[in-house]
């Protein structure tokens, strides 16, 4: 995504009195006159020019990518003051390059090196009164690249999955088993690549052997062979999904044999049905899985186990099927006003 070039006409002059070691600042921008003890920040949106604003809270959608999927990058630079009053930045171009590299990995547009340095300079000048005297410390500037747009969504059709062998979703000892926003950003690069090839989503393998199934980007994976339903165990790298847990209990109640164990890619290719479970997706049938260039197809549609399990779950959730497991909590609404 392209950014427009920035133009900023603010000018700042500094004078230094060597006798009493005091500084005087002159600004042509009255909105950020340095006599005012207010901090300033520099804001820039994708495809828009940046501008200085008074420092304050940031407001964006509850569906923002940074809140739900951890799509954000930070940088950090220090501003130091010389004896003659000038401000110094150490290698801001390298910080700009690192942000660009991070943005590429996180599937985000990023400012150019020039835009980054320009923004840091303007932020430093607008906050010059907060820069400590020489030898007394530094002013720390924290550039943030934030995915602020709403991105929540879900598929309604049979999924076509691509088995990822390079990127890893989670590793042992990490937080793969926690519903943390940090668990979603690692999948973005592989997911974008898969979608560009026409796939719905990505199926990830374990980080050690690159052989056993883990999860889809934001859902658990389940296979069916005969009367046996299998799903990888939630042993630390896999999220213990509520929908997954519910489907396991429903399946057992319907007479299926359910196994929580390691499932190899080879075993997956021989399954009768494959489906994903999650709060957003519900119970979604997988129509095909592509592994090392070979496409494997599975049964979908009416009269499938996936369809039966999904219908039972939705029936319980919506009150059409009696809740014998006490899963449903009623919200008692006494009054309703439009």
Coordinates of C-alpha atoms in Angstrom, one line a residue:
X1 CA 0.0 0.0 0.0
X2 CA 1.4 3.4 -1.0
X3 CA 1.9 6.4 1.2
X4 CA 1.8 9.9 0.0
X5 CA 4.9 12.0 0.6
X6 CA 4.7 14.2 3.6
X7 CA 5.0 18.0 3.7
X8 CA 5.4 19.8 7.0
X9 CA 6.2 23.5 7.2
X10 CA 6.8 23.9 10.9
X11 CA 10.1 25.7 11.6
X12 CA 11.9 25.7 15.0
X13 CA 14.9 27.8 16.0
X14 CA 17.0 27.4 19.1
X15 CA 19.3 29.9 20.8
X16 CA 21.7 29.0 23.6
X17 CA 23.0 31.4 26.3
X18 CA 26.4 30.1 27.3
X19 CA 26.5 32.4 30.4
X20 CA 23.6 31.0 32.3
X21 CA 23.2 27.8 30.2
X22 CA 19.5 28.5 29.3
X23 CA 17.6 27.7 26.1
X24 CA 15.1 29.8 24.2
X25 CA 12.8 28.2 21.6
X26 CA 10.9 29.9 18.8
X27 CA 8.2 28.2 16.9
X28 CA 6.1 29.3 13.9
X29 CA 3.4 26.9 14.8
X30 CA 1.2 28.4 17.5
X31 CA -0.7 25.2 18.0
X32 CA 2.4 23.6 19.4
X33 CA 4.0 26.6 21.0
X34 CA 6.7 25.3 23.3
X35 CA 5.6 27.5 26.1
X36 CA 2.7 25.2 26.6
X37 CA 3.5 22.2 28.9
X38 CA 1.6 19.7 26.7
X39 CA 3.2 16.7 25.0
X40 CA 2.6 16.1 21.3
X41 CA 2.5 13.1 19.1
X42 CA 2.8 12.6 15.4
X43 CA 0.0 10.6 13.7
X44 CA -0.1 9.1 10.2
X45 CA -2.7 6.9 8.6
X46 CA -2.2 4.7 5.6
X47 CA -2.3 6.7 2.3
X48 CA -2.6 10.0 4.3
X49 CA -0.2 12.8 5.3
X50 CA 1.0 12.8 8.8
X51 CA 0.5 15.6 11.3
X52 CA 1.3 16.6 14.9
X53 CA -1.5 16.5 17.5
X54 CA -1.6 16.9 21.2
X55 CA -0.6 13.7 23.0
X56 CA -3.6 11.7 24.2
X57 CA -5.5 8.4 24.0
X58 CA -5.9 6.6 20.7
X59 CA -9.4 5.5 19.6
X60 CA -10.3 2.8 17.1
X61 CA -12.8 0.0 16.5
X62 CA -13.1 -2.9 19.0
X63 CA -12.6 -5.1 15.9
X64 CA -9.2 -3.6 15.2
X65 CA -6.6 -6.0 14.1
X66 CA -4.2 -5.0 16.8
X67 CA -6.7 -5.8 19.5
X68 CA -7.9 -9.1 18.1
X69 CA -4.9 -10.5 16.2
X70 CA -1.9 -8.6 17.7
X71 CA -1.1 -6.9 14.4
X72 CA 1.2 -4.2 15.7
X73 CA 4.9 -3.2 15.6
X74 CA 6.9 -1.0 18.0
X75 CA 10.2 0.8 17.7
X76 CA 12.2 2.9 20.2
X77 CA 14.7 5.8 19.9
X78 CA 16.3 8.2 22.2
X79 CA 16.7 11.9 21.7
X80 CA 19.8 13.5 23.3
X81 CA 20.7 17.1 23.8
X82 CA 24.1 18.7 23.1
X83 CA 25.6 21.5 25.1
X84 CA 24.8 23.9 22.2
X85 CA 21.1 23.0 22.5
X86 CA 20.9 20.8 19.3
X87 CA 19.0 17.5 19.4
X88 CA 20.6 14.3 18.3
X89 CA 19.1 11.0 17.0
X90 CA 21.2 7.8 16.8
X91 CA 20.8 5.8 13.5
X92 CA 17.0 6.5 13.0
X93 CA 17.4 5.0 9.4
X94 CA 18.1 1.6 10.9
X95 CA 15.0 1.8 13.1
X96 CA 13.0 2.7 10.0
X97 CA 14.4 -0.3 8.1
X98 CA 13.6 -2.6 11.0
X99 CA 10.1 -1.4 11.1
X100 CA 9.7 -2.0 7.3
X101 CA 11.0 -5.6 7.8
X102 CA 8.6 -6.2 10.7
X103 CA 5.7 -4.7 8.7
X104 CA 6.4 -7.1 5.8
X105 CA 6.3 -10.0 8.2
X106 CA 3.1 -8.8 9.8
X107 CA 1.4 -8.1 6.4
X108 CA 1.2 -4.4 7.1
X109 CA 1.9 -1.3 5.0
X110 CA 4.7 0.8 6.5
X111 CA 6.1 4.3 6.2
X112 CA 9.2 4.9 4.0
X113 CA 12.5 5.5 5.6
X114 CA 12.1 9.2 4.8
X115 CA 8.6 9.3 6.3
X116 CA 9.8 7.5 9.5
X117 CA 12.7 9.8 10.1
X118 CA 10.6 12.9 9.3
X119 CA 8.0 11.8 11.8
X120 CA 10.6 11.2 14.5
X121 CA 12.2 14.5 14.0
X122 CA 8.9 16.4 14.2
X123 CA 7.9 14.5 17.3
X124 CA 11.3 15.4 18.9
X125 CA 11.0 19.1 18.0
X126 CA 7.4 19.3 19.2
X127 CA 8.4 17.8 22.6
X128 CA 11.8 19.6 22.9
X129 CA 11.0 21.1 26.3
X130 CA 10.9 17.5 27.6
X131 CA 14.4 16.7 26.5
X132 CA 16.6 16.6 29.6
X133 CA 19.8 18.8 29.7
X134 CA 23.1 17.3 28.4
X135 CA 24.2 14.3 30.6
X136 CA 20.9 14.2 32.5
X137 CA 19.0 11.7 30.4
X138 CA 17.2 11.3 27.1
X139 CA 13.7 11.7 25.7
X140 CA 12.4 8.2 24.6
X141 CA 10.3 8.1 21.5
X142 CA 8.1 5.1 20.8
X143 CA 6.9 4.7 17.2
X144 CA 3.9 2.4 16.9
X145 CA 2.6 0.8 13.7
X146 CA -0.9 -0.4 14.5
X147 CA -3.5 -2.4 12.6
X148 CA -6.5 -0.2 13.4
X149 CA -9.0 -1.4 10.8
X150 CA -11.8 -3.9 11.7
X151 CA -11.0 -7.4 10.4
X152 CA -13.2 -9.9 12.1
X153 CA -14.9 -12.4 9.6
X154 CA -15.7 -16.0 9.0
X155 CA -16.2 -18.4 6.1
X156 CA -19.5 -20.0 5.3
X157 CA -18.5 -22.4 2.5
X158 CA -16.5 -25.7 2.7
X159 CA -12.9 -24.8 3.4
X160 CA -9.9 -25.5 1.2
X161 CA -6.9 -25.8 3.4
X162 CA -3.2 -25.5 2.6
X163 CA -0.7 -27.4 4.8
X164 CA 2.0 -25.0 5.9
X165 CA 5.5 -26.5 6.3
X166 CA 7.6 -23.3 6.8
X167 CA 5.8 -20.9 9.1
X168 CA 5.0 -22.2 12.6
X169 CA 1.9 -21.1 14.6
X170 CA 3.1 -22.1 18.1
X171 CA 5.9 -23.9 19.9
X172 CA 6.4 -25.9 23.1
X173 CA 6.8 -23.7 26.1
X174 CA 5.0 -20.8 24.4
X175 CA 1.5 -19.5 24.7
X176 CA -0.1 -21.4 21.8
X177 CA -2.7 -22.9 24.3
X178 CA -3.8 -19.4 25.4
X179 CA -6.3 -17.3 23.5
X180 CA -3.8 -14.4 23.4
X181 CA -3.8 -11.8 20.6
X182 CA -0.1 -12.7 20.2
X183 CA -1.2 -16.1 18.8
X184 CA -2.7 -14.7 15.6
X185 CA 0.0 -12.4 14.1
X186 CA 2.4 -15.3 13.4
X187 CA -0.1 -16.8 11.0
X188 CA -0.8 -13.7 8.9
X189 CA 2.0 -14.1 6.4
X190 CA 1.2 -17.7 5.7
X191 CA -2.5 -16.9 5.5
X192 CA -2.1 -14.1 3.0
X193 CA 0.1 -16.3 0.9
X194 CA -2.4 -19.1 1.0
X195 CA -5.3 -16.9 0.1
X196 CA -3.4 -15.4 -2.8
X197 CA -3.2 -19.0 -4.1
X198 CA -6.9 -19.5 -3.8
X199 CA -7.1 -21.4 -0.4
X200 CA -9.5 -20.5 2.4
X201 CA -7.1 -21.0 5.3
X202 CA -3.8 -22.6 6.5
X203 CA -3.3 -25.9 8.4
X204 CA -0.3 -25.7 10.6
X205 CA 2.0 -28.6 11.7
X206 CA 3.9 -29.1 14.9
X207 CA 7.1 -27.1 15.3
X208 CA 9.4 -30.1 16.1
X209 CA 8.7 -32.8 13.5
X210 CA 6.7 -30.7 10.9
X211 CA 4.6 -33.8 10.6
X212 CA 1.6 -33.7 13.0
X213 CA -1.5 -31.5 12.8
X214 CA -1.8 -28.6 15.1
X215 CA -4.5 -26.0 14.2
X216 CA -6.0 -23.9 11.4
X217 CA -5.3 -20.2 11.7
X218 CA -8.1 -19.6 14.2
X219 CA -9.9 -23.0 14.6
X220 CA -9.3 -26.5 15.8
X221 CA -9.1 -29.4 13.3
X222 CA -11.0 -32.7 13.6
X223 CA -11.0 -35.8 11.4
X224 CA -13.4 -38.6 10.9
X225 CA -12.6 -42.1 9.7
X226 CA -15.4 -44.7 10.0
X227 CA -16.9 -44.2 13.4
X228 CA -13.8 -42.7 14.9
X229 CA -13.4 -39.0 15.5
X230 CA -9.9 -37.8 16.1
X231 CA -8.4 -34.4 17.1
X232 CA -5.0 -33.3 18.2
X233 CA -4.6 -33.0 22.0
X234 CA -4.5 -29.6 23.7
X235 CA -1.1 -30.1 25.2
X236 CA 0.2 -26.5 25.3
X237 CA 0.5 -25.5 21.7
X238 CA -3.1 -25.9 20.7
X239 CA -6.0 -23.8 22.0
X240 CA -8.5 -25.7 24.1
X241 CA -11.5 -24.5 22.0
X242 CA -14.9 -24.4 23.7
X243 CA -16.6 -25.5 20.4
X244 CA -14.1 -28.3 20.0
X245 CA -14.9 -29.5 23.6
X246 CA -18.6 -29.3 23.0
X247 CA -18.4 -31.2 19.7
X248 CA -16.4 -33.9 21.4
X249 CA -19.1 -34.3 24.1
X250 CA -21.9 -34.3 21.5
X251 CA -20.1 -36.9 19.4
X252 CA -19.6 -39.2 22.3
X253 CA -23.3 -38.9 23.2
X254 CA -24.2 -39.9 19.6
X255 CA -22.1 -43.0 19.9
X256 CA -18.9 -42.0 18.1
X257 CA -15.5 -43.1 19.4
X258 CA -13.5 -39.9 20.1
X259 CA -9.7 -39.9 20.3
X260 CA -7.5 -37.0 21.3
X261 CA -4.1 -37.9 20.0
X262 CA -1.4 -36.9 17.5
X263 CA -2.5 -37.0 13.8
X264 CA 0.0 -37.2 11.0
X265 CA -0.6 -35.4 7.7
X266 CA -0.6 -38.9 6.0
X267 CA -3.4 -40.0 8.3
X268 CA -5.3 -36.8 7.5
X269 CA -5.3 -37.6 3.8
X270 CA -7.0 -40.9 4.4
X271 CA -9.9 -39.4 6.4
X272 CA -13.6 -39.6 5.3
X273 CA -14.4 -36.2 6.6
X274 CA -12.4 -33.2 8.0
X275 CA -13.9 -30.2 9.7
X276 CA -12.9 -27.2 11.8
X277 CA -14.4 -25.9 15.0
X278 CA -14.4 -22.5 16.6
X279 CA -16.6 -19.8 18.1
X280 CA -16.6 -17.7 14.9
X281 CA -16.7 -20.5 12.3
X282 CA -18.9 -22.9 14.3
X283 CA -18.5 -26.3 12.7
X284 CA -17.1 -25.8 9.2
X285 CA -16.6 -28.6 6.7
X286 CA -13.2 -28.9 5.0
X287 CA -13.7 -29.8 1.3
X288 CA -10.0 -30.2 0.5
X289 CA -6.5 -30.1 1.9
X290 CA -3.5 -29.5 -0.3
X291 CA -0.2 -31.0 0.8
X292 CA 3.0 -30.7 -1.2
X293 CA 1.1 -30.0 -4.4
X294 CA -1.4 -32.8 -4.0
X295 CA -5.1 -32.0 -3.3
X296 CA -7.0 -34.4 -1.1
X297 CA -10.8 -34.1 -1.1
X298 CA -13.3 -35.0 1.6
X299 CA -17.1 -35.6 1.9
X300 CA -19.1 -32.4 2.5
X301 CA -22.8 -31.4 2.4
X302 CA -26.0 -33.1 3.6
X303 CA -25.9 -36.4 5.4
X304 CA -22.4 -35.9 6.8
X305 CA -21.3 -36.2 10.4
X306 CA -20.0 -32.7 10.2
X307 CA -23.5 -31.4 9.3
X308 CA -25.1 -33.5 12.0
X309 CA -22.8 -32.3 14.7
X310 CA -23.0 -28.7 13.7
X311 CA -26.8 -28.8 13.6
X312 CA -27.0 -30.3 17.0
X313 CA -24.6 -27.7 18.4
X314 CA -26.6 -24.8 16.9
X315 CA -29.8 -26.3 18.1
X316 CA -28.5 -26.3 21.7
X317 CA -27.1 -22.8 21.3
X318 CA -30.4 -21.4 20.0
X319 CA -32.7 -23.2 22.4
X320 CA -34.2 -25.5 19.7
X321 CA -32.8 -28.6 21.3
X322 CA -33.1 -29.3 25.0
X323 CA -29.9 -28.4 26.9
X324 CA -29.3 -31.5 29.1
X325 CA -25.8 -30.5 29.9
X326 CA -26.5 -27.2 31.5
X327 CA -24.4 -25.3 28.9
X328 CA -26.8 -22.5 28.4
X329 CA -27.1 -19.5 30.7
X330 CA -30.3 -17.5 30.4
X331 CA -30.3 -13.7 30.4
X332 CA -33.5 -12.6 32.0
X333 CA -34.7 -9.4 30.4
X334 CA -37.6 -7.9 32.3
X335 CA -38.0 -4.7 30.3
X336 CA -37.2 -3.8 26.7
X337 CA -37.2 -0.3 25.3
X338 CA -36.5 0.7 21.8

